[in-house]
mmCIF file of C-alpha atoms in Angstrom:
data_model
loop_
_atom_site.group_PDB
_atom_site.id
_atom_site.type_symbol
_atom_site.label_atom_id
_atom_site.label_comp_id
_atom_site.label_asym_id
_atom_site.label_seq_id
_atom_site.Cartn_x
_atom_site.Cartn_y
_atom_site.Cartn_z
ATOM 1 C CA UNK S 5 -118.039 -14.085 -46.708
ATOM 2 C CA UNK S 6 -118.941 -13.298 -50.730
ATOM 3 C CA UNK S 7 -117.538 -14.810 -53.641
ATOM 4 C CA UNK S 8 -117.497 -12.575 -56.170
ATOM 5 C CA UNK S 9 -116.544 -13.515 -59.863
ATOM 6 C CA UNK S 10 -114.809 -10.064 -60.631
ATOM 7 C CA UNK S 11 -113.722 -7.196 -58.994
ATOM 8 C CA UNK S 12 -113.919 -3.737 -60.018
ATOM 9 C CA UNK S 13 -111.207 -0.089 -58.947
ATOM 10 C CA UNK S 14 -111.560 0.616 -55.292
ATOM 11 C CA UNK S 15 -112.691 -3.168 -54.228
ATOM 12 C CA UNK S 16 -111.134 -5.115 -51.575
ATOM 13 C CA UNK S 17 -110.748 -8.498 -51.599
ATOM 14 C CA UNK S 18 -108.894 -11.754 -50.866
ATOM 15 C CA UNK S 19 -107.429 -14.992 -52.642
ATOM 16 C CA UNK S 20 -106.437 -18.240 -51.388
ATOM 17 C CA UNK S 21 -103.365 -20.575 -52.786
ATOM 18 C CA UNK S 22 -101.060 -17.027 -54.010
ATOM 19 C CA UNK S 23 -98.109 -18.916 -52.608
ATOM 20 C CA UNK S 24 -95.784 -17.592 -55.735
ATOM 21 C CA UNK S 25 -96.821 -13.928 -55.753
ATOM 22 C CA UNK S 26 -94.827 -11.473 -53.757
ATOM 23 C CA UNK S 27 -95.892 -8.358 -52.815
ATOM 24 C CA UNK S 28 -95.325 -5.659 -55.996
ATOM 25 C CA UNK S 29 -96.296 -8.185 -58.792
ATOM 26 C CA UNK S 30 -98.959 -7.459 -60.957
ATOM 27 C CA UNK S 31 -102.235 -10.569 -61.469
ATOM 28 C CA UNK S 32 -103.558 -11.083 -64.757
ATOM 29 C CA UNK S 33 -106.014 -13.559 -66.213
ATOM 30 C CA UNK S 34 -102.842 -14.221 -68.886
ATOM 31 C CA UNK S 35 -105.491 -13.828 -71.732
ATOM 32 C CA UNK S 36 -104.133 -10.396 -72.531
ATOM 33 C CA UNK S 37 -101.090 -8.400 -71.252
ATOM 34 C CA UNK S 38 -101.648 -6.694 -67.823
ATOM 35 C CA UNK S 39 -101.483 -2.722 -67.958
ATOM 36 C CA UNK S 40 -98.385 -1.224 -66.576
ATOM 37 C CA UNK S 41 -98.722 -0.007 -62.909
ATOM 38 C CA UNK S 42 -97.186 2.696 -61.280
ATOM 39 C CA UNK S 43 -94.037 0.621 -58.822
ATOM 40 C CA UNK S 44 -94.473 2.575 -55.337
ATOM 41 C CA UNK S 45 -91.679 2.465 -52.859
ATOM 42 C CA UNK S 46 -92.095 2.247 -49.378
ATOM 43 C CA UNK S 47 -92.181 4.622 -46.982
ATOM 44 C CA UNK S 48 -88.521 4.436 -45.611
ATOM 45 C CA UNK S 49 -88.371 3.014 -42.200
ATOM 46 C CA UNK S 50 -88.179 5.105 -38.923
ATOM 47 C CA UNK S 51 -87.852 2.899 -35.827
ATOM 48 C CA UNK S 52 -85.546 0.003 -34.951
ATOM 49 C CA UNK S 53 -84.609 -2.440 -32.662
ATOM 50 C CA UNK S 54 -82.096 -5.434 -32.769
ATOM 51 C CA UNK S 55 -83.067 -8.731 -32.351
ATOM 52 C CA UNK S 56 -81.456 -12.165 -31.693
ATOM 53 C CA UNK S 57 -83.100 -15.885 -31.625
ATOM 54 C CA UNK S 58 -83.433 -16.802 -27.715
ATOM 55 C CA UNK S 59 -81.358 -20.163 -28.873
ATOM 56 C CA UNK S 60 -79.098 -20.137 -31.094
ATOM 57 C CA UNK S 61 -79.766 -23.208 -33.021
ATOM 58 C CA UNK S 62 -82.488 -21.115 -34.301
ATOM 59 C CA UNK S 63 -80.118 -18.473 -36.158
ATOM 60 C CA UNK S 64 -80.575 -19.617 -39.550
ATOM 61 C CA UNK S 65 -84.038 -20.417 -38.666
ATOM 62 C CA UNK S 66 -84.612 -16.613 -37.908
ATOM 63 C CA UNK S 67 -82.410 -15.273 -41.264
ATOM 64 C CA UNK S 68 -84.734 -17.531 -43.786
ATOM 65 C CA UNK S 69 -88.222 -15.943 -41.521
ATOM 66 C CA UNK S 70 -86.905 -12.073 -41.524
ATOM 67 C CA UNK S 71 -86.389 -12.696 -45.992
ATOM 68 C CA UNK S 72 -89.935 -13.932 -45.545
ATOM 69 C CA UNK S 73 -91.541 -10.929 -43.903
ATOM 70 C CA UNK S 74 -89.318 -8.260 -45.961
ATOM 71 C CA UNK S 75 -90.650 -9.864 -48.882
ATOM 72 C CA UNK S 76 -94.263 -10.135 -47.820
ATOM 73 C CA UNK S 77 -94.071 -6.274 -46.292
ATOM 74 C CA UNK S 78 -91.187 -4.396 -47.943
ATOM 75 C CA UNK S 79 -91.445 -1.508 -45.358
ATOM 76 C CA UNK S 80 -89.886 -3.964 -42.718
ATOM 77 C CA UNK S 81 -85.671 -3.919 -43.404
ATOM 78 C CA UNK S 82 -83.022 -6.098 -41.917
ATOM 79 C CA UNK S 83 -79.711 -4.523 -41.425
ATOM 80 C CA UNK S 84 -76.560 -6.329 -39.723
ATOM 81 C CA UNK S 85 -74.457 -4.023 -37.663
ATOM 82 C CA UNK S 86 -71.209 -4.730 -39.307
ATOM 83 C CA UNK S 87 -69.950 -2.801 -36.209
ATOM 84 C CA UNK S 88 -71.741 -4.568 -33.120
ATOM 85 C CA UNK S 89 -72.483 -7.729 -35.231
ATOM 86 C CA UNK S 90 -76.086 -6.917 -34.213
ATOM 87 C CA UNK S 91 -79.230 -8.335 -36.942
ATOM 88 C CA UNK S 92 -81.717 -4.655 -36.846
ATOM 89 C CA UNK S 93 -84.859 -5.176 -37.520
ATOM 90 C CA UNK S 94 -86.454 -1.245 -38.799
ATOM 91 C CA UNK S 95 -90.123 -0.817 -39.253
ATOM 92 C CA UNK S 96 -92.786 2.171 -39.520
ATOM 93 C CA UNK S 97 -93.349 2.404 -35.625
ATOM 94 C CA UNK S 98 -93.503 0.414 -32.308
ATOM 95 C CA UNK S 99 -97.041 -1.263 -33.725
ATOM 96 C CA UNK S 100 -95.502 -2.534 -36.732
ATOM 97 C CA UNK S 101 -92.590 -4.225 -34.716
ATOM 98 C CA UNK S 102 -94.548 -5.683 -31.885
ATOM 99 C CA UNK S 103 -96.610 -7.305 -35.014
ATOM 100 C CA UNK S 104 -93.378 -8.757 -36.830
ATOM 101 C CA UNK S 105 -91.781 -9.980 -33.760
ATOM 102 C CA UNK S 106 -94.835 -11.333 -32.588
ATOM 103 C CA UNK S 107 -95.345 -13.018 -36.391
ATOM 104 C CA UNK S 108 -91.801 -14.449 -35.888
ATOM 105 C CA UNK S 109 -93.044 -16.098 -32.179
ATOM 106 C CA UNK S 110 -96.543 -17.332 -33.642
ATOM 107 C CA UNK S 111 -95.688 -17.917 -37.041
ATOM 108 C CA UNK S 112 -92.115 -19.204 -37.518
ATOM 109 C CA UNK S 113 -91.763 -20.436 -33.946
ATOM 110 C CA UNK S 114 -88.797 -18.261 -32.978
ATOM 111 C CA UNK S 115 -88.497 -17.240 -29.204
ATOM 112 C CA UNK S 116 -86.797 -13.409 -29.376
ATOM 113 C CA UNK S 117 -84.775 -11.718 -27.508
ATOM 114 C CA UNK S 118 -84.650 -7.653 -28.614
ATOM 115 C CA UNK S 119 -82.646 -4.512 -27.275
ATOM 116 C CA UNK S 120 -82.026 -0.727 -28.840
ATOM 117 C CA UNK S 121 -79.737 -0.574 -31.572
ATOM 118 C CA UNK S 122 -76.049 0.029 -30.581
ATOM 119 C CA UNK S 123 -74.853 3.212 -31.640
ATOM 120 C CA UNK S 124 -71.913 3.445 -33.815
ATOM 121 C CA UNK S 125 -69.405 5.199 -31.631
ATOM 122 C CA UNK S 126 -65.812 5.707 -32.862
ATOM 123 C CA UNK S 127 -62.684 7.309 -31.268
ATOM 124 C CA UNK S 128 -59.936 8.903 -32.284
ATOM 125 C CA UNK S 129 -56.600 11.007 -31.359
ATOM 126 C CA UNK S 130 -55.263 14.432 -31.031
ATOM 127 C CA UNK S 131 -51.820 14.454 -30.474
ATOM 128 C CA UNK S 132 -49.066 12.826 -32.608
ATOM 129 C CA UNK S 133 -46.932 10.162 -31.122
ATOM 130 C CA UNK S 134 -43.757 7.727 -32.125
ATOM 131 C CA UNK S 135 -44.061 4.401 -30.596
ATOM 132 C CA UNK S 136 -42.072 1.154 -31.316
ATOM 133 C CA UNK S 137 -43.774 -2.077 -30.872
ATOM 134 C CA UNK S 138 -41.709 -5.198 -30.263
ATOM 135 C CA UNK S 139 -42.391 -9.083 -29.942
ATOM 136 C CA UNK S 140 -39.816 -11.439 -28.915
ATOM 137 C CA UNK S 141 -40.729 -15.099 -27.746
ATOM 138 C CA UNK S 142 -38.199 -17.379 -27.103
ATOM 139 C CA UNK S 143 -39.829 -20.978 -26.389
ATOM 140 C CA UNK S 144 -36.952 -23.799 -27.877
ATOM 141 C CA UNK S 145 -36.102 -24.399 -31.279
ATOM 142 C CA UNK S 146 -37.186 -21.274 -33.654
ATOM 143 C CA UNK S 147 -38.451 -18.087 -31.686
ATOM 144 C CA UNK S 148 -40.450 -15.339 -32.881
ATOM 145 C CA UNK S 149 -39.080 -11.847 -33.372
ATOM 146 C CA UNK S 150 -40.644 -8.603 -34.689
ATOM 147 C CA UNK S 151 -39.658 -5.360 -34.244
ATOM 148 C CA UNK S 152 -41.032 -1.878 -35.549
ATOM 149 C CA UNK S 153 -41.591 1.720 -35.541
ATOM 150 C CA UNK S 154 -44.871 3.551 -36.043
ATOM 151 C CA UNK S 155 -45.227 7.080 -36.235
ATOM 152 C CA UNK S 156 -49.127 7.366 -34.927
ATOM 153 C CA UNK S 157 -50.852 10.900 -36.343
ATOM 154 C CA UNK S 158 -54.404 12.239 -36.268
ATOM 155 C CA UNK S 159 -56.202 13.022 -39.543
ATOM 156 C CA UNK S 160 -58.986 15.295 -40.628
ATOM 157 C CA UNK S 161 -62.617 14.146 -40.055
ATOM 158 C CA UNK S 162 -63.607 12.027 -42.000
ATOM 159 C CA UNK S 163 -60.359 10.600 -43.641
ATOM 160 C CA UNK S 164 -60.340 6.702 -41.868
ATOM 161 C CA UNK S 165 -57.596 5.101 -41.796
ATOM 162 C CA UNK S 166 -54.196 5.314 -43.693
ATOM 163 C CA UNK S 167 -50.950 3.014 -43.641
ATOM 164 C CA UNK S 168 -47.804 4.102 -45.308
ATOM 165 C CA UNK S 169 -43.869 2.766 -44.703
ATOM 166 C CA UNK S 170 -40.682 4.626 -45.110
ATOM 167 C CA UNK S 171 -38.301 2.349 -44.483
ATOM 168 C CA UNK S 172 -34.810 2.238 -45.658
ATOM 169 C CA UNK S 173 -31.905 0.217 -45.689
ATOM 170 C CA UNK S 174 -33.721 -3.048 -45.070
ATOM 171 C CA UNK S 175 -34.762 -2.627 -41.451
ATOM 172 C CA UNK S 176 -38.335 -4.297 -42.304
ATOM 173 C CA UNK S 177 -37.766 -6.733 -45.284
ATOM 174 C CA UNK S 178 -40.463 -5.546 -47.524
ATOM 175 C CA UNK S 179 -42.177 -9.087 -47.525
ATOM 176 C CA UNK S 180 -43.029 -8.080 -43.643
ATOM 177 C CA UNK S 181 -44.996 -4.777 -44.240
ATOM 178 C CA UNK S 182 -48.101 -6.259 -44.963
ATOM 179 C CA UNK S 183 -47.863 -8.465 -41.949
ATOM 180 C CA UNK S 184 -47.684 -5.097 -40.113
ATOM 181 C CA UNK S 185 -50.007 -3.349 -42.097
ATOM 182 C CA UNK S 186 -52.602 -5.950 -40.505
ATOM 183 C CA UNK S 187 -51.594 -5.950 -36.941
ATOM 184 C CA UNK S 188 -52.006 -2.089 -37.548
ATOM 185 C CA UNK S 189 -55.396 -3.137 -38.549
ATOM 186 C CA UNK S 190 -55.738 -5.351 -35.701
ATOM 187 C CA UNK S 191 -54.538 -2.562 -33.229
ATOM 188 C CA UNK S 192 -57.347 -0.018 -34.387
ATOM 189 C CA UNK S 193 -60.157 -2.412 -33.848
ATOM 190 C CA UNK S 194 -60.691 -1.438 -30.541
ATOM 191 C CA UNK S 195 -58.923 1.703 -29.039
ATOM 192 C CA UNK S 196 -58.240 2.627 -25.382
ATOM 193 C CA UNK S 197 -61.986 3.800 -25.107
ATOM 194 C CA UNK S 198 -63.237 0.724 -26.092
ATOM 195 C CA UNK S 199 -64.114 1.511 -29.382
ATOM 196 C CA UNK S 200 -62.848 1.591 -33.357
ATOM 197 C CA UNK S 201 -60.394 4.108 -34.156
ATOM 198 C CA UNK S 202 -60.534 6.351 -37.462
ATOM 199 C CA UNK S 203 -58.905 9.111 -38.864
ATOM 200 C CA UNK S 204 -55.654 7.720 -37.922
ATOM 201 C CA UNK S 205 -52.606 7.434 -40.417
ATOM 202 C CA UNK S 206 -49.815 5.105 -39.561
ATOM 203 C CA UNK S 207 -46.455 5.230 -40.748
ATOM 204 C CA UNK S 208 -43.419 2.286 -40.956
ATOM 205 C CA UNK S 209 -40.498 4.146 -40.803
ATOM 206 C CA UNK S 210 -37.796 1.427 -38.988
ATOM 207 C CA UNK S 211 -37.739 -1.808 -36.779
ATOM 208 C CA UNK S 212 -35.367 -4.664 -36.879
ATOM 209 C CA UNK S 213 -35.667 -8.423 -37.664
ATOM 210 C CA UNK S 214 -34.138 -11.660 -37.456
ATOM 211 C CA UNK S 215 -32.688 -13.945 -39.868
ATOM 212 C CA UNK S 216 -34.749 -17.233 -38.448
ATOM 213 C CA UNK S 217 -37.232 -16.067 -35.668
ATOM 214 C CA UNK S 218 -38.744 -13.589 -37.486
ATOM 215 C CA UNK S 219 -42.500 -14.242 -39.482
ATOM 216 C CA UNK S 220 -45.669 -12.496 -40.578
ATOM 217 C CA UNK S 221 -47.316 -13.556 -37.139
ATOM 218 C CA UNK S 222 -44.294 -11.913 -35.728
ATOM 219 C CA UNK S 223 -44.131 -8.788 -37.218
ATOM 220 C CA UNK S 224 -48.008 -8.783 -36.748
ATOM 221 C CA UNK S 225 -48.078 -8.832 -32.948
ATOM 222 C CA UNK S 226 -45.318 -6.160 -33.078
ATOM 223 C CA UNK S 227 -47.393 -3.742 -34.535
ATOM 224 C CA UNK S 228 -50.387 -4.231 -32.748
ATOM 225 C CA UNK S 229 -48.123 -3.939 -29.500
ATOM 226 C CA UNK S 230 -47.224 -1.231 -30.986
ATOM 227 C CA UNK S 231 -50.746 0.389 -31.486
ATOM 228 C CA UNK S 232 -51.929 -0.743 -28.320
ATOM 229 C CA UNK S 233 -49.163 0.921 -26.228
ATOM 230 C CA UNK S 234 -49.064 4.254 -28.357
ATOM 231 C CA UNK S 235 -53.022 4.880 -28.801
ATOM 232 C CA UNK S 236 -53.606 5.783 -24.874
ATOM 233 C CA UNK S 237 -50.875 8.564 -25.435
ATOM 234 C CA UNK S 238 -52.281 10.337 -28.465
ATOM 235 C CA UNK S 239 -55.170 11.825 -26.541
ATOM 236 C CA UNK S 240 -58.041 9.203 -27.741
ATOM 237 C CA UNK S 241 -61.520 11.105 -28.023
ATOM 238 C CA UNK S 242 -64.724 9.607 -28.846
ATOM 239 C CA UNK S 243 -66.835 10.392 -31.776
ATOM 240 C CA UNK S 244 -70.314 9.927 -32.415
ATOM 241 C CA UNK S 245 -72.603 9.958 -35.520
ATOM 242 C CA UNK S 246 -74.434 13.277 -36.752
ATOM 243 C CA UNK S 247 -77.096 12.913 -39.089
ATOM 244 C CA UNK S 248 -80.058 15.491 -41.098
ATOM 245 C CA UNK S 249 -82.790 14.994 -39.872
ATOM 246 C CA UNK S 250 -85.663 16.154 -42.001
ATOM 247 C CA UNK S 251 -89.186 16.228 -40.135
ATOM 248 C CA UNK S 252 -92.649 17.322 -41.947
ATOM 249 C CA UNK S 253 -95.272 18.285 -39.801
ATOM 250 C CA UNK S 254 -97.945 20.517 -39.721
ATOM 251 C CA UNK S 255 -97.526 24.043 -38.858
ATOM 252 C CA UNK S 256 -99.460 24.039 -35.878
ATOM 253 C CA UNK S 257 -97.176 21.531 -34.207
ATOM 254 C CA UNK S 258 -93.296 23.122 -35.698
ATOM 255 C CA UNK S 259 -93.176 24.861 -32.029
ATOM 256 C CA UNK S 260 -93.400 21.811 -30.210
ATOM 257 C CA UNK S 261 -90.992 19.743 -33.037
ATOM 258 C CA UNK S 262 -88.437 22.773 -32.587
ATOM 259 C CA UNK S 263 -88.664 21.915 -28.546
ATOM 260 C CA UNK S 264 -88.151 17.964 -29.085
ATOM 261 C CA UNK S 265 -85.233 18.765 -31.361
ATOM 262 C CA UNK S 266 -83.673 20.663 -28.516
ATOM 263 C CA UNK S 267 -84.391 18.488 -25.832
ATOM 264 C CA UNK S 268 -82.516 15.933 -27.819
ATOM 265 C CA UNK S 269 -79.755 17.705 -28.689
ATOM 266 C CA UNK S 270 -80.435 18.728 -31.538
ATOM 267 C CA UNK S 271 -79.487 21.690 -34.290
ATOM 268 C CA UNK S 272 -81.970 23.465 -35.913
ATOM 269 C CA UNK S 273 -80.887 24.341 -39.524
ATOM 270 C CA UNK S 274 -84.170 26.088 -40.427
ATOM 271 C CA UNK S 275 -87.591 25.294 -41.709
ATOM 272 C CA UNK S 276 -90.067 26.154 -44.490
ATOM 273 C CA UNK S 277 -93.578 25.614 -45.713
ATOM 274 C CA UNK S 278 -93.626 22.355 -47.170
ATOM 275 C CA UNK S 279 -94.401 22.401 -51.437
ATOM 276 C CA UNK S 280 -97.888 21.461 -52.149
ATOM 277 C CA UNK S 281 -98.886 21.221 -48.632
ATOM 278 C CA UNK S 282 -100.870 24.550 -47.169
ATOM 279 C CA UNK S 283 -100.503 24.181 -43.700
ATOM 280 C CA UNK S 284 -97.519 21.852 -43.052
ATOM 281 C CA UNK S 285 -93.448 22.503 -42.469
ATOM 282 C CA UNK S 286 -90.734 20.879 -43.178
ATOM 283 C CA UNK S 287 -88.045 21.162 -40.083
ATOM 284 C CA UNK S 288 -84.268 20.215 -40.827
ATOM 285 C CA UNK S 289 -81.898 19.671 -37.838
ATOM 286 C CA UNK S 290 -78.552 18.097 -37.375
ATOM 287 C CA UNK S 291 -78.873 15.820 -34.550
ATOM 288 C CA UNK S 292 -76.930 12.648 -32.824
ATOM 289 C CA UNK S 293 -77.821 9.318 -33.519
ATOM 290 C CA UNK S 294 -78.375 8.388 -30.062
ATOM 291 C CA UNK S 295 -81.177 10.742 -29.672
ATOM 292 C CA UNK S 296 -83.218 9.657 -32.998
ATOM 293 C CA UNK S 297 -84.323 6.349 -31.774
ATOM 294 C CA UNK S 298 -87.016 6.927 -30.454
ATOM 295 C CA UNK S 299 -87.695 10.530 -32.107
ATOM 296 C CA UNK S 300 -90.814 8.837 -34.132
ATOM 297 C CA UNK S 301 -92.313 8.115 -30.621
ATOM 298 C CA UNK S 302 -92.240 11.667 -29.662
ATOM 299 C CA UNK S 303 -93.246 12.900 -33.003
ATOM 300 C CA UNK S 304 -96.516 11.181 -33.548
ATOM 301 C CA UNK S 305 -97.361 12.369 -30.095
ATOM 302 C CA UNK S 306 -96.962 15.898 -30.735
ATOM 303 C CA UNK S 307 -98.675 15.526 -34.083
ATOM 304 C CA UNK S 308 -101.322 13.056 -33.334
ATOM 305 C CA UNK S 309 -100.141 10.829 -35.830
ATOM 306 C CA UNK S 310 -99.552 13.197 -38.551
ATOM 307 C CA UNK S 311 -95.675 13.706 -38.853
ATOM 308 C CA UNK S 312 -93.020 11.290 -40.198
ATOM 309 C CA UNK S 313 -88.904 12.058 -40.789
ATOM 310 C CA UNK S 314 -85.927 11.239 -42.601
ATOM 311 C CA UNK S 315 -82.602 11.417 -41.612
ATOM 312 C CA UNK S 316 -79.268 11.246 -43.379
ATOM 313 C CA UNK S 317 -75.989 10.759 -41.709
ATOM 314 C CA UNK S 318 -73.322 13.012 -42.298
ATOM 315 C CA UNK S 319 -70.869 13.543 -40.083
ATOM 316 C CA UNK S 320 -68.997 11.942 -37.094
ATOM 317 C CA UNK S 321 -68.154 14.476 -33.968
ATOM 318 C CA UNK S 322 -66.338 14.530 -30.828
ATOM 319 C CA UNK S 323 -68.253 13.607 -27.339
ATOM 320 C CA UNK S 324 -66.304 15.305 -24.617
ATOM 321 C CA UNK S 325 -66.680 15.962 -20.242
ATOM 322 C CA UNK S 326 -69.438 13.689 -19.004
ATOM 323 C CA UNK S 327 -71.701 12.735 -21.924
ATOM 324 C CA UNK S 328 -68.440 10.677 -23.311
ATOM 325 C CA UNK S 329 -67.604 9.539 -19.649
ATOM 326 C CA UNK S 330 -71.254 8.161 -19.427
ATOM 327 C CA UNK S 331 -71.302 6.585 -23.457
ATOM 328 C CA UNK S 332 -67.864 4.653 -22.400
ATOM 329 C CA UNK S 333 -68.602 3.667 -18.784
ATOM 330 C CA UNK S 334 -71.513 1.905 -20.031
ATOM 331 C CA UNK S 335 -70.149 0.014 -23.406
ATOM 332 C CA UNK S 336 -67.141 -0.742 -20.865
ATOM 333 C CA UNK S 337 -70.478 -2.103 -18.683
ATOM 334 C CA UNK S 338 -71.701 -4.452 -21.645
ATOM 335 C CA UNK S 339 -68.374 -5.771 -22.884
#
């Protein structure tokens, strides 16, 4: 090892006791103000996989160590799957994973446990349907009682979920319809396929109630009776995420990316020579999430190293015949 006393452009070194300097800031001697730098963002991440401590007394252990390494390496991103609940850790490739998880074993003493990403499947309906949903429980002193009627309809892609209520003539006091308005909510958390349902509107438009037995809890579990028993009739169908996918590589190897793209599914939208760069494209496909994760694996292979993507999502679209018979069988499998 050399100790230098200064360091000049191009130079690599190292220094000891930098505790308080994250990755980005800028080092000065203080004596004079330090020259503004050019802030680079990282490259944005391209491979993912979800992790969990092995015990779970080790959960908060594991959220303080992931902050630790995003700061220290900003390329590494932690995403919770609001859907699946799941902590994803992304990174620039399988190498730069195995090194963080193995950094969280060594370093922070967390045992691991790590799977693929879940994908985030939705369902939704075709056909229109009227459905009433009742709840009456009768158990010695006051009883509960709820009673309502939802018109169920599909809506386009891409429009979630609306409630509205028509009701007249006092058939659902009013200070009930948000009670329902949540067991609707309740009701669309998981649909007959197993998964969330969007695109759906709902619509109050009667019921009945009683002076004592009815409640909010009530009027809650009547409407996600209500939900549950009309959703199987509306002709569920599962959806699954679309996203661009935007791949550079160089031309020599846009033969072989068109062929991966296909094998997984994908639509080709078109390429073109990539500004700047003689001798590299820049492919654009639409393709389904469930065939991107390990894309980057195939990529680099084809391109010896060379090519990197982006993707964008922007749709969600139906999954019929056996690909959707396979996708459910096996999240009915993991429940």
């Amino acid at each position: 090892d050399t100790k230098r006393a200064a360091a000049e452009p191009g130079d690599t070194v190292a220094l000891a006791k930098l505790d308080p300097v994250k990755t980005g800031d800028t080092v000065s001697s203080g004596k004079t103000p330090p020259a503004a730098l050019a802030v680079t963002e990282p490259t944005p991440p391209v491979l993912a996989i979800s992790i969990a401590a092995t015990d779970r007394k080790d959960d908060v252990k594991l959220g303080q160590a992931l902050a630790r390494l995003h700061e220290e390496d900003p390329s590494l991103v932690v995403v919770q799957n609001a859907q699946t609940h799941d902590t994803v850790l992304w990174g620039q490739g399988e190498m730069h994973l195995r090194v963080a998880s193995e950094r969280l074993r060594d370093r922070f003493g967390i045992k691991l446990t790590s799977h693929p990403p879940g994908i985030g499947y939705q369902e939704t309906i075709r056909k229109p349907i009227t459905q009433r949903g009742r709840h009456k429980k009768q158990s010695g002193g006051h009883g509960q009682f709820g009673d309502v009627v939802l018109d169920i309809k599909p809506l386009p892609r891409g429009d979630g979920f609306k409630f509205t209520e028509k009701v007249v003539g006092g058939a659902v006091p009013r200070n009930y319809i948000g009670a329902v308005e949540e067991g609707v909510v309740d009701g669309l958390a998981r649909g007959p396929l197993g998964f969330p349902v969007t695109d759906v509107q709902v619509t109050l438009t009667d019921g009945s109630y009683h002076s004592v037995d009815s409640s909010d809890l009530a009027f809650r579990t009547a409407a996600r009776i209500g939900l549950n028993e009309g959703l199987p009739q509306c002709q569920p169908v599962l959806l699954e995420p679309i996203h661009v996918v935007e791949i550079v590589c160089p031309t020599d190897a846009t033969a072989k990316i068109n062929a991966i793209l296909s094998a997984r599914r994908g639509q080709i939208l078109g390429f073109d020579t990539r500004d700047g760069w003689s001798g590299w494209d820049c492919v654009r496909a639409m393709m389904p999430e469930a065939e991107i994760g390990e894309l980057i694996v195939e990529l680099r292979s084809a391109t010896a190293g060379a090519g990197s993507f982006t993707r964008t999502f922007d749709h969600m679209a139906e999954v019929t015949g056996r690909a959707a018979d396979q996708i459910i069988a096996a999240h009915q499998h993991a429940a």
